[in-house]
XYZ file of C-alpha atoms in Angstrom:
723
model
C -0.071 0.115 -0.110
C 2.714 2.648 0.900
C 4.802 1.405 -2.102
C 2.100 2.409 -4.436
C 1.284 5.600 -2.979
C 4.938 6.703 -2.680
C 5.220 6.007 -6.202
C 2.455 7.964 -7.734
C -0.653 5.789 -7.632
C -3.816 8.270 -7.847
C -5.826 5.362 -6.470
C -5.119 1.896 -4.911
C -7.307 -1.110 -5.193
C -7.394 -3.672 -2.442
C -8.943 -6.404 -0.497
C -10.104 -6.894 2.956
C -10.367 -10.081 5.012
C -13.962 -10.938 3.425
C -15.599 -11.430 -0.130
C -12.456 -10.765 -2.173
C -10.928 -12.667 -5.204
C -7.526 -12.905 -3.692
C -8.753 -14.384 -0.279
C -5.383 -16.091 0.307
C -3.372 -12.957 -0.091
C -2.105 -10.877 2.987
C -5.301 -8.908 3.128
C -6.144 -6.196 5.026
C -8.043 -6.805 8.327
C -10.403 -4.018 9.821
C -8.301 -1.785 11.526
C -5.521 -2.151 9.016
C -7.647 -1.029 6.153
C -9.233 2.022 8.045
C -5.654 3.054 8.570
C -4.645 2.676 4.924
C -7.755 4.761 3.773
C -6.645 7.474 6.173
C -2.957 7.111 4.675
C -4.402 7.325 1.249
C -6.842 10.198 1.667
C -4.292 12.591 3.307
C -2.279 12.151 0.184
C -5.259 12.869 -2.256
C -5.127 8.952 -3.282
C -8.305 7.098 -3.305
C -9.006 3.638 -1.994
C -11.222 0.841 -4.006
C -12.103 -2.024 -2.130
C -12.669 -5.464 -3.677
C -15.763 -7.460 -2.796
C -15.389 -9.194 -6.285
C -16.805 -12.944 -5.477
C -19.971 -14.398 -6.249
C -22.053 -14.653 -3.025
C -24.170 -17.430 -1.697
C -27.475 -16.481 -0.039
C -26.392 -17.103 3.222
C -23.297 -14.637 2.688
C -25.496 -11.457 1.371
C -26.153 -10.507 4.840
C -22.696 -10.378 6.288
C -21.273 -9.080 2.997
C -23.840 -6.186 3.279
C -22.661 -5.316 6.653
C -19.002 -5.501 5.866
C -20.157 -3.035 2.863
C -21.443 -0.730 5.666
C -18.000 -1.056 7.617
C -16.221 -0.061 4.482
C -18.594 2.871 3.775
C -18.075 4.572 7.414
C -14.409 3.791 6.834
C -14.259 6.032 3.836
C -13.652 3.513 1.222
C -14.190 5.500 -2.145
C -15.779 2.427 -4.057
C -16.348 -1.118 -4.290
C -15.421 -3.541 -6.766
C -18.006 -5.794 -7.363
C -18.872 -9.184 -9.445
C -22.139 -10.354 -7.712
C -24.749 -8.138 -9.282
C -27.077 -9.461 -6.310
C -24.587 -7.901 -3.805
C -24.439 -4.836 -5.809
C -28.166 -4.202 -5.941
C -28.328 -4.642 -2.271
C -25.445 -1.995 -1.749
C -27.094 0.462 -4.264
C -30.297 0.250 -2.067
C -28.882 0.362 1.105
C -25.793 2.950 0.618
C -26.830 4.757 -2.892
C -24.218 7.068 -2.352
C -21.537 4.557 -2.193
C -19.981 4.308 -5.895
C -19.689 0.751 -7.456
C -17.360 -0.322 -10.135
C -18.058 -3.810 -11.701
C -15.405 -6.059 -11.669
C -13.467 -7.494 -14.800
C -15.079 -10.526 -13.239
C -18.281 -9.149 -14.545
C -17.116 -10.170 -18.345
C -18.409 -7.055 -19.606
C -16.505 -7.031 -23.293
C -18.620 -4.693 -25.209
C -20.773 -1.595 -25.533
C -23.861 -3.249 -24.659
C -22.670 -4.654 -21.148
C -21.149 -1.509 -20.326
C -24.180 0.403 -20.817
C -26.064 -2.329 -18.986
C -24.078 -2.150 -16.094
C -24.265 1.763 -15.953
C -27.944 1.509 -15.817
C -27.842 -1.023 -13.024
C -25.923 1.474 -10.868
C -22.292 0.863 -11.915
C -20.368 4.003 -12.450
C -17.427 2.329 -13.493
C -16.809 -0.800 -15.527
C -13.506 -2.811 -15.619
C -13.392 -4.161 -19.137
C -12.375 -7.974 -19.996
C -8.439 -7.781 -20.614
C -9.145 -9.164 -24.178
C -10.182 -6.284 -26.034
C -8.377 -4.342 -28.451
C -7.722 -0.689 -28.731
C -10.192 -0.202 -31.291
C -13.040 -2.170 -28.996
C -12.009 -0.093 -26.086
C -12.024 3.183 -27.936
C -15.759 2.360 -29.379
C -16.836 1.616 -25.856
C -15.406 4.664 -24.145
C -16.935 7.051 -27.175
C -20.109 5.693 -26.658
C -20.975 4.848 -22.845
C -21.925 6.995 -19.744
C -20.086 4.808 -17.590
C -16.298 5.316 -16.610
C -13.982 3.121 -18.327
C -11.028 1.011 -16.317
C -8.664 -1.219 -18.219
C -5.678 -3.160 -17.064
C -2.483 -1.816 -18.497
C 0.270 -4.123 -16.623
C 0.454 -7.383 -14.992
C -0.834 -10.982 -14.918
C -3.017 -12.178 -17.600
C -5.870 -14.719 -17.426
C -6.045 -17.273 -20.218
C -9.963 -17.560 -19.583
C -12.272 -14.458 -19.526
C -12.493 -13.288 -15.901
C -15.753 -14.616 -14.137
C -16.129 -17.588 -16.680
C -13.409 -19.897 -15.336
C -14.438 -23.527 -13.694
C -11.036 -25.237 -14.189
C -9.585 -24.490 -10.744
C -12.787 -25.516 -9.258
C -13.598 -28.351 -11.058
C -10.225 -30.196 -10.573
C -9.115 -28.841 -7.091
C -12.284 -27.756 -5.394
C -10.749 -24.132 -5.336
C -13.093 -21.656 -7.221
C -11.594 -18.498 -8.984
C -15.023 -17.060 -8.605
C -14.931 -17.361 -4.703
C -11.359 -16.160 -4.158
C -9.620 -19.279 -4.136
C -7.992 -19.896 -7.433
C -5.328 -22.505 -7.508
C -3.947 -21.187 -10.973
C -4.118 -24.557 -12.930
C -3.411 -22.544 -16.119
C 0.320 -21.882 -14.976
C 0.562 -26.033 -14.879
C 1.986 -28.236 -17.578
C -0.282 -29.854 -20.336
C 0.455 -32.335 -23.045
C -0.992 -31.505 -26.274
C -2.715 -34.114 -28.341
C -4.360 -33.817 -32.042
C -7.597 -35.278 -33.401
C -6.098 -38.387 -33.591
C -4.675 -38.637 -29.947
C -1.182 -37.985 -31.142
C 1.233 -36.057 -29.125
C 2.254 -32.596 -30.509
C 5.499 -30.794 -30.057
C 4.220 -27.546 -28.634
C 4.330 -25.349 -25.522
C 4.875 -27.100 -22.305
C 2.333 -24.836 -20.842
C -0.102 -24.310 -23.400
C -2.324 -21.988 -21.087
C 0.146 -19.768 -19.257
C 0.293 -16.262 -20.997
C 3.048 -13.644 -20.644
C 2.392 -10.693 -18.519
C 0.644 -7.796 -19.948
C 2.516 -4.484 -20.633
C 1.137 -1.426 -22.488
C 3.614 1.161 -21.209
C 4.185 2.346 -24.825
C 0.315 3.015 -25.265
C -0.621 5.244 -22.262
C -1.426 8.454 -24.609
C -3.469 6.306 -26.770
C -5.639 5.081 -23.786
C -5.938 8.628 -22.561
C -6.935 9.651 -25.834
C -9.375 7.008 -26.043
C -11.298 8.325 -22.931
C -10.191 5.547 -20.469
C -10.995 6.902 -17.209
C -8.277 4.753 -15.194
C -5.126 2.398 -15.934
C -5.086 -0.513 -13.682
C -1.817 -2.476 -12.725
C -2.412 -6.190 -11.307
C -0.001 -6.400 -8.436
C -2.056 -7.729 -5.477
C -0.324 -10.971 -5.326
C 3.515 -9.597 -6.223
C 5.940 -8.019 -3.905
C 6.199 -4.510 -2.554
C 9.349 -3.783 -4.698
C 7.090 -5.123 -7.980
C 4.468 -2.416 -7.010
C 7.297 0.568 -6.266
C 8.927 -0.265 -9.656
C 5.908 -0.790 -12.068
C 3.895 2.126 -10.530
C 6.737 4.642 -10.792
C 7.498 3.932 -14.036
C 3.655 4.068 -15.619
C 3.609 7.261 -13.328
C 6.871 8.655 -15.070
C 5.365 8.322 -18.631
C 1.727 9.259 -17.894
C 3.323 12.274 -16.449
C 5.627 12.866 -19.615
C 2.292 12.444 -21.866
C 0.443 15.267 -20.435
C 3.605 17.435 -19.968
C 4.954 17.026 -23.766
C 2.233 15.216 -25.524
C 4.413 12.074 -26.065
C 7.145 10.023 -24.921
C 9.663 7.007 -25.697
C 10.225 4.434 -22.842
C 14.144 4.110 -22.252
C 15.770 1.026 -22.442
C 16.654 1.281 -18.778
C 13.134 1.418 -17.846
C 12.033 -1.340 -19.871
C 14.789 -3.339 -18.637
C 13.435 -2.690 -15.180
C 10.265 -3.682 -15.860
C 11.562 -7.003 -17.098
C 13.897 -7.450 -14.029
C 11.158 -6.833 -11.450
C 8.805 -9.700 -13.193
C 8.228 -11.119 -16.468
C 7.302 -14.653 -17.891
C 9.587 -14.791 -20.932
C 8.911 -10.955 -21.696
C 5.807 -9.278 -22.183
C 3.157 -9.029 -24.334
C 0.712 -6.196 -25.186
C -2.232 -8.565 -25.112
C -4.989 -7.837 -27.745
C -4.358 -4.095 -27.899
C -3.728 -4.665 -31.838
C -5.755 -7.519 -32.191
C -5.311 -11.351 -31.422
C -1.281 -12.020 -30.798
C -1.577 -16.070 -31.195
C 1.138 -17.528 -30.031
C 3.145 -14.630 -28.892
C 0.799 -14.552 -26.091
C 2.066 -17.187 -24.450
C 4.971 -17.963 -21.855
C 5.698 -21.184 -23.324
C 8.514 -23.223 -21.507
C 8.511 -21.163 -18.079
C 5.132 -19.987 -16.304
C 6.848 -18.200 -13.700
C 9.326 -15.140 -13.610
C 12.011 -15.681 -15.773
C 14.595 -12.641 -14.921
C 16.895 -11.020 -17.576
C 19.672 -12.985 -19.415
C 23.085 -11.811 -18.148
C 25.504 -14.729 -19.502
C 25.796 -18.378 -19.997
C 27.865 -21.165 -18.471
C 31.151 -22.093 -19.590
C 32.003 -24.714 -16.872
C 31.993 -25.975 -13.649
C 34.510 -25.877 -10.983
C 35.109 -29.653 -10.132
C 34.550 -30.197 -6.244
C 32.911 -27.072 -5.800
C 29.724 -25.070 -6.057
C 31.598 -22.487 -8.273
C 30.673 -21.916 -11.881
C 32.602 -19.940 -14.629
C 30.281 -17.994 -16.721
C 30.569 -15.602 -19.980
C 28.628 -12.502 -18.758
C 26.876 -10.365 -21.569
C 25.029 -8.205 -18.850
C 25.536 -6.963 -15.389
C 25.858 -9.105 -12.426
C 26.754 -8.116 -8.999
C 27.219 -10.084 -5.561
C 23.562 -10.075 -3.957
C 21.756 -10.765 -7.068
C 19.778 -13.402 -7.615
C 20.422 -16.026 -10.630
C 18.907 -18.834 -12.242
C 20.158 -21.502 -14.650
C 17.707 -22.482 -16.876
C 18.363 -25.740 -18.645
C 16.639 -29.352 -18.393
C 16.622 -28.382 -14.699
C 16.518 -25.243 -13.176
C 18.742 -24.441 -10.740
C 19.812 -20.754 -8.935
C 20.465 -18.776 -5.641
C 21.588 -15.774 -4.572
C 25.412 -14.737 -5.539
C 27.421 -15.114 -2.619
C 30.989 -15.446 -4.746
C 31.941 -13.196 -7.358
C 35.419 -13.211 -9.234
C 36.234 -11.686 -12.537
C 38.731 -14.150 -14.433
C 40.942 -13.868 -17.133
C 39.821 -14.552 -20.659
C 36.623 -12.496 -20.028
C 35.085 -14.916 -17.503
C 33.520 -14.617 -14.235
C 33.460 -16.963 -11.455
C 30.117 -17.287 -9.546
C 28.759 -19.295 -6.626
C 26.816 -20.813 -4.634
C 25.088 -23.055 -7.390
C 24.674 -26.247 -6.220
C 22.624 -28.163 -9.079
C 23.517 -29.439 -12.182
C 24.846 -27.225 -14.926
C 26.410 -27.521 -18.309
C 28.416 -25.775 -20.866
C 26.017 -23.251 -22.809
C 23.243 -23.133 -20.396
C 21.735 -19.567 -19.983
C 22.050 -17.730 -16.978
C 19.221 -15.203 -15.973
C 19.453 -12.590 -13.415
C 16.052 -13.085 -11.418
C 16.473 -10.458 -8.912
C 18.915 -7.254 -8.845
C 19.887 -6.362 -5.377
C 20.269 -2.685 -6.814
C 16.875 -2.295 -7.921
C 15.323 -3.966 -4.800
C 17.372 -1.444 -2.639
C 16.114 1.439 -4.600
C 12.563 0.032 -4.523
C 12.654 -0.371 -1.051
C 13.572 3.073 -0.185
C 10.347 4.100 -1.062
C 8.270 2.161 1.369
C 10.871 0.779 4.004
C 11.171 2.374 7.486
C 7.771 3.842 6.751
C 4.197 3.256 8.677
C 1.034 5.012 8.189
C 1.881 7.403 10.722
C 5.707 7.896 10.545
C 8.114 7.954 8.217
C 10.187 10.456 5.733
C 7.337 10.572 2.952
C 8.009 11.375 -0.789
C 4.437 11.861 -1.333
C 2.855 14.931 0.179
C -0.291 17.172 -0.159
C 0.164 20.994 -0.861
C -1.126 23.396 1.955
C -1.483 27.126 1.343
C -1.152 28.883 4.611
C -2.529 32.354 6.127
C -1.085 33.430 9.569
C -2.311 36.516 11.211
C -2.505 37.967 14.640
C -5.253 40.143 16.041
C -4.949 43.539 18.195
C -5.933 41.353 21.037
C -3.257 38.846 20.868
C -5.132 36.125 19.111
C -3.025 33.891 16.465
C -4.922 32.732 13.441
C -4.004 30.303 10.969
C -6.313 29.370 7.874
C -4.997 26.101 5.689
C -6.385 25.559 2.315
C -5.688 22.164 0.317
C -6.895 20.730 -2.915
C -8.213 17.875 -1.273
C -10.457 19.659 1.316
C -13.957 21.168 0.375
C -13.381 23.938 2.809
C -10.557 25.901 4.451
C -9.424 24.570 8.126
C -9.318 27.540 10.556
C -7.655 27.555 13.854
C -7.156 30.238 16.528
C -4.924 30.148 19.615
C -4.203 32.801 22.306
C -4.757 35.464 23.463
C -0.944 35.847 24.046
C 1.464 38.604 25.389
C 4.034 39.717 23.101
C 7.374 40.986 23.717
C 8.725 44.443 22.426
C 9.847 44.814 18.862
C 8.391 43.838 15.367
C 8.146 40.001 14.457
C 10.784 38.501 11.979
C 8.659 37.654 9.110
C 10.924 35.248 7.407
C 11.364 33.900 10.991
C 7.705 33.262 11.144
C 7.435 31.818 7.737
C 10.421 29.264 8.334
C 8.557 27.803 11.482
C 5.146 27.688 9.684
C 6.990 25.823 6.703
C 8.445 23.001 9.148
C 5.642 20.486 8.523
C 8.241 17.672 9.291
C 6.698 14.166 8.891
C 3.077 15.156 8.186
C 1.591 14.268 5.084
C 1.799 18.197 3.955
C 4.201 20.336 2.644
C 3.616 24.438 2.711
C 3.190 25.460 -1.035
C 2.313 29.309 -0.145
C 2.689 31.351 3.355
C 1.166 34.610 3.687
C 1.743 36.258 7.144
C -0.122 39.387 8.159
C -0.717 41.745 11.127
C 2.819 41.305 12.655
C 4.031 44.898 12.430
C 4.441 45.716 16.286
C 4.201 42.089 17.585
C 7.207 39.934 18.653
C 5.892 36.357 18.530
C 7.732 33.467 20.243
C 8.622 30.730 18.027
C 7.068 28.013 20.250
C 3.479 29.857 19.811
C 3.871 29.773 15.918
C 4.849 26.046 16.065
C 1.623 25.279 18.683
C -0.796 26.652 16.123
C 0.791 25.044 13.079
C 0.936 21.573 14.608
C -2.737 22.282 15.738
C -3.864 23.270 12.358
C -1.940 20.732 10.335
C -3.730 18.108 12.948
C -7.165 19.674 12.008
C -6.408 19.153 8.476
C -5.605 15.813 8.610
C -9.172 15.204 10.474
C -10.765 16.877 8.124
C -9.403 14.769 5.414
C -9.917 11.557 7.277
C -13.477 12.390 8.217
C -15.609 9.176 7.710
C -19.091 9.270 6.285
C -22.240 9.692 8.485
C -24.256 6.538 8.933
C -27.010 8.203 7.700
C -29.932 5.798 6.730
C -27.750 3.004 5.831
C -29.926 -0.003 5.976
C -28.316 -3.447 6.574
C -31.170 -5.634 7.306
C -31.418 -8.104 4.333
C -34.893 -8.992 4.803
C -36.031 -5.163 4.414
C -33.733 -4.602 1.558
C -35.085 -7.565 -0.329
C -38.506 -6.710 0.311
C -37.877 -3.397 -1.335
C -35.923 -4.560 -4.009
C -38.613 -7.319 -4.984
C -41.234 -4.614 -5.843
C -40.790 -4.228 -9.269
C -43.834 -4.283 -11.163
C -44.806 -7.350 -13.180
C -42.102 -9.587 -11.846
C -43.606 -12.480 -10.210
C -41.441 -15.742 -9.209
C -40.921 -18.045 -12.298
C -42.997 -20.976 -12.823
C -40.527 -23.062 -14.904
C -41.794 -26.465 -15.836
C -39.351 -29.727 -15.243
C -36.806 -29.998 -18.424
C -34.259 -31.843 -19.274
C -31.753 -29.860 -21.416
C -29.240 -31.367 -24.041
C -26.860 -28.348 -24.604
C -24.765 -28.843 -27.770
C -21.606 -26.999 -28.399
C -22.247 -26.756 -31.939
C -24.316 -27.933 -34.856
C -22.690 -30.968 -35.697
C -22.922 -32.400 -32.576
C -26.796 -31.870 -32.349
C -27.372 -33.211 -36.088
C -25.294 -36.580 -34.891
C -27.357 -36.961 -31.881
C -29.622 -39.784 -30.738
C -31.976 -39.418 -27.703
C -31.450 -42.406 -25.342
C -34.493 -44.604 -24.639
C -34.384 -43.633 -20.867
C -34.856 -39.718 -21.465
C -38.235 -40.425 -22.393
C -39.424 -41.907 -19.367
C -38.114 -39.031 -17.255
C -40.845 -36.579 -15.485
C -39.652 -33.858 -17.670
C -39.866 -32.382 -21.314
C -36.770 -32.594 -23.085
C -35.152 -29.431 -24.645
C -32.413 -28.879 -27.304
C -30.013 -25.893 -26.894
C -28.210 -24.876 -30.053
C -25.863 -21.948 -30.512
C -28.065 -18.960 -31.741
C -25.568 -18.054 -34.140
C -25.967 -21.732 -35.763
C -29.791 -22.252 -35.285
C -30.602 -19.155 -37.392
C -28.501 -19.999 -40.298
C -29.731 -23.650 -40.236
C -33.482 -23.005 -39.089
C -35.064 -24.850 -42.389
C -33.063 -27.797 -41.178
C -34.551 -28.220 -37.589
C -37.036 -30.831 -36.627
C -40.201 -29.539 -35.773
C -40.721 -32.501 -33.401
C -37.580 -31.645 -31.502
C -37.850 -28.527 -29.235
C -35.165 -25.982 -29.828
C -34.011 -23.302 -27.694
C -31.073 -20.995 -29.444
C -28.660 -19.523 -26.668
C -26.052 -16.700 -27.009
C -22.878 -17.839 -25.442
C -21.338 -15.989 -22.248
C -18.792 -14.415 -24.398
C -19.940 -13.698 -27.919
C -17.493 -11.234 -29.048
C -16.392 -11.195 -32.766
C -17.825 -13.293 -35.153
C -20.565 -14.689 -32.907
C -21.931 -11.452 -32.290
C -21.642 -10.223 -36.077
C -23.893 -13.139 -36.728
C -26.280 -12.493 -34.072
C -26.780 -9.172 -35.156
C -27.101 -10.292 -38.592
C -29.685 -12.514 -38.018
C -31.359 -10.610 -34.930
C -34.870 -10.132 -36.524
C -34.749 -14.290 -37.625
C -33.959 -15.104 -34.135
C -36.626 -12.768 -32.625
C -39.209 -14.577 -34.779
C -37.605 -18.153 -34.031
C -37.735 -17.630 -30.316
C -41.336 -15.689 -30.175
C -42.520 -18.968 -28.510
C -39.810 -21.093 -26.963
C -37.600 -18.059 -26.062
C -33.612 -17.646 -26.308
C -31.168 -18.320 -23.808
C -28.579 -15.327 -23.166
C -25.290 -16.227 -21.355
C -24.173 -12.117 -21.168
C -25.734 -9.048 -19.823
C -25.589 -7.203 -23.144
C -27.610 -9.605 -25.500
C -30.124 -10.348 -22.158
C -31.148 -6.691 -22.353
C -31.333 -6.737 -26.050
C -33.536 -9.506 -26.554
C -35.649 -8.763 -23.799
C -36.334 -5.126 -25.053
C -37.068 -6.902 -28.614
C -39.968 -8.703 -26.821
C -38.259 -12.041 -27.072
C -38.792 -14.382 -23.837
C -35.349 -14.477 -22.279
C -33.785 -17.291 -20.000
C -30.537 -16.346 -18.249
C -27.796 -18.911 -18.892
C -24.932 -19.940 -16.974
C -22.444 -17.233 -18.084
C -24.575 -14.596 -15.916
C -23.299 -16.522 -12.719
C -26.544 -16.132 -10.836
C -25.295 -17.579 -7.557
C -27.928 -16.399 -5.289
C -31.907 -15.377 -5.047
C -31.103 -11.703 -5.422
C -29.052 -11.765 -8.313
C -31.723 -14.012 -9.831
C -34.042 -11.084 -9.039
C -31.806 -8.382 -10.837
C -31.881 -10.419 -13.945
C -35.637 -10.898 -13.692
C -36.171 -7.044 -13.381
C -33.905 -6.845 -16.699
C -36.491 -9.093 -18.161
C -35.469 -12.551 -17.806
C -38.397 -15.212 -17.531
C -35.986 -17.361 -15.413
C -32.265 -18.227 -14.832
C -30.076 -21.321 -14.715
C -27.587 -21.218 -11.876
C -23.863 -20.314 -12.307
C -21.881 -23.288 -12.954
C -20.216 -22.599 -9.660
C -23.535 -24.284 -7.904
C -23.569 -27.171 -10.416
C -20.828 -29.670 -8.917
C -19.357 -31.330 -11.725
C -22.453 -31.054 -13.699
C -23.560 -33.706 -16.609
C -21.336 -34.554 -19.684
C -18.643 -32.358 -21.077
C -18.723 -29.632 -18.572
C -17.699 -26.200 -19.686
C -14.395 -24.920 -17.652
C -12.903 -22.023 -19.874
C -13.617 -19.488 -22.609
C -10.686 -17.893 -24.164
C -9.858 -15.603 -26.821
C -6.510 -17.396 -27.258
C -6.600 -20.931 -29.453
C -4.189 -23.384 -27.898
C -2.696 -25.818 -30.875
C -4.252 -29.351 -31.078
C -7.551 -30.756 -30.033
C -6.996 -31.910 -26.382
C -4.993 -31.326 -23.121
C -4.021 -33.733 -20.682
C -2.726 -32.775 -17.415
C -0.114 -34.568 -14.976
C -3.239 -36.548 -13.494
C -4.172 -37.834 -16.945
C -7.376 -35.326 -16.933
C -8.568 -34.756 -20.546
C -9.562 -31.274 -21.432
C -11.496 -30.914 -25.122
C -10.764 -28.021 -27.056
C -14.002 -26.804 -28.818
C -13.249 -24.701 -31.618
C -16.337 -23.370 -33.832
C -16.519 -21.746 -36.998
C -19.123 -19.335 -35.488
C -17.170 -18.440 -32.689
C -13.843 -16.491 -32.070
C -13.289 -17.893 -29.026
C -12.230 -21.356 -27.716
C -14.136 -23.290 -25.334
C -12.486 -26.051 -22.896
C -14.690 -28.521 -21.778
C -14.175 -31.705 -19.498
C -13.678 -34.811 -21.573
C -17.189 -36.243 -21.747
C -17.934 -39.491 -19.297
C -20.817 -41.687 -19.922
C -24.126 -39.822 -18.290
C -25.632 -41.797 -15.533
C -29.527 -41.954 -15.989
C -29.788 -42.668 -11.947
C -28.378 -39.319 -11.182
C -30.476 -37.461 -13.658
C -33.489 -38.946 -12.182
C -32.100 -38.466 -8.695
C -32.084 -34.863 -9.600
C -35.364 -34.503 -10.773
C -36.453 -36.385 -7.653
C -34.842 -33.785 -5.482
C -36.965 -31.035 -7.034
C -34.509 -29.555 -9.839
C -36.463 -27.778 -12.411
C -33.787 -27.809 -15.027
C -30.971 -30.324 -15.485
C -28.578 -29.912 -18.283
C -26.210 -32.165 -20.018
C -23.366 -30.472 -21.896
C -22.419 -32.557 -25.024
């Protein structure tokens, strides 16, 4: 937190102990969080707190109470994924700003506008957007737009990943992602043959867009977001300071060129085999991926010449700087490394270093993983500092007007650009000595702001022509004034009419006209990923005996194109996927009227916020699909109010599901047809002509009819098989 503020952040996003998507990080307890907010506000920095997980029904009450604590603590906004929680906060604390998390999977203008109408003043866009797409959204939405500019990338659209939960029981949507995307996988082709390709086919490089800050500013982006919550404070210091530097240069000069030193500094503090600009200029294909190493790779500085027999020393040929205390890693068939504890320059241009205990061989590359000097410089910006004490770099300007009345009263008025009103304090009356005061001496005393978060920008002194004031008196009123200014900048919100009674809030929120509880008849849904799967499918005999209607779900983009081939005896409901960006959207837009006609009776499933709203407004019966992440009754009600007849639950609530369960949806297309992990689990790569995205799905296992029957017997209205 201190590293971010001291190195130039305008705002910091962070997590408390509850309901955030990095729940296993070193998050802030309540006392620490309040202190962090105060520390930031004294320096003109905003604090956005993440409550960006999906909520169970029983969690909504404690989540609402925690939001009330954050409101009182002075947090500037909440970052939300769960629309049900967001609606409760909006009703209970209507002046508490809400930002829709990137976990909300907003990737287009329709989604951004729908989020704004739901009360989200800022939308954090999906990381998969190009500059052209970002610009279009910024130019046409009323919402503030925030984009990620540096740091870790997910291979899956945020909010749509089930991989960690499905295979390891740790849900990313619940704050416990185990990062299975950073693990090795074997890649197989359609015939099951092993392909020679990336060892880590789901692990992207880190994002770096430092060259494009001016473009994003001109496009109208409100906020540039650095992903740093699971990184070190040194990382936060280095990356924040460099982005601050070039953003300021752009505003000052209208342009800039990133220096080789700064580019190298970004790589040194963390990179996964270099950087990627993500989808800024379109889909980068294989260049997006880290390939052979999923972690920090460091900077190449040399290669091994030989190992000194009988020792842990090696001789290397350097082509980059290396010093004692640097961390090195030698990346060969095995990875070995250590901190450089021995360093000696030899004849012939060689350098001997140690202590390296692992296996190395001639020609192995040597990478500097950490730079002692870089870490030292970064640490100087945040070490030996607390929220209350330290020699701070970041200070708030204050203008002072000092005066003295004829009655011996001293007055001090302090004006800060952060405070809505001037702070005024008085002291005395005092008995003054003979002679006139030294105005310069008074100015000097007033300017000694010390370790406070302020510096005196302008000082005006009046009324001292015949008064000799003791410096101690000036010091007293200065300390009193600065303390009062601190209190003004950290004043918490008034409790006002905060309503944290969930039942009351739900009763008030459920009163939208014409929205009664849905009465969905029991049905078995066969969900096909593409037309070919549907065309080849034969309904098993046991399904006909179920106490449920059989419904076939087809991609809307294909159903519209093949409407004449549909069998009238089969009830078909088209669906829009959770991420339809690109080709799928273009096809749906081109056949929108046809789909509205086709779905007038059956309805359509919508997996994302934008299309749900569009079809609802066109008068089509709309069903909310799993991509909307309905995990509690309040979220269900939000979508009902938007026009959904009913919603299926989020995949989070479906256990391991039935059939070929959807695990990820990605803008990146890995090679091959199937991935196999270290435990022999198989993952299908579903690539479809109508979609620019690739769906990763669990290898389909035989569906147990008894489990299906048991689900209906337990009262399930909709049971779905993915195929």
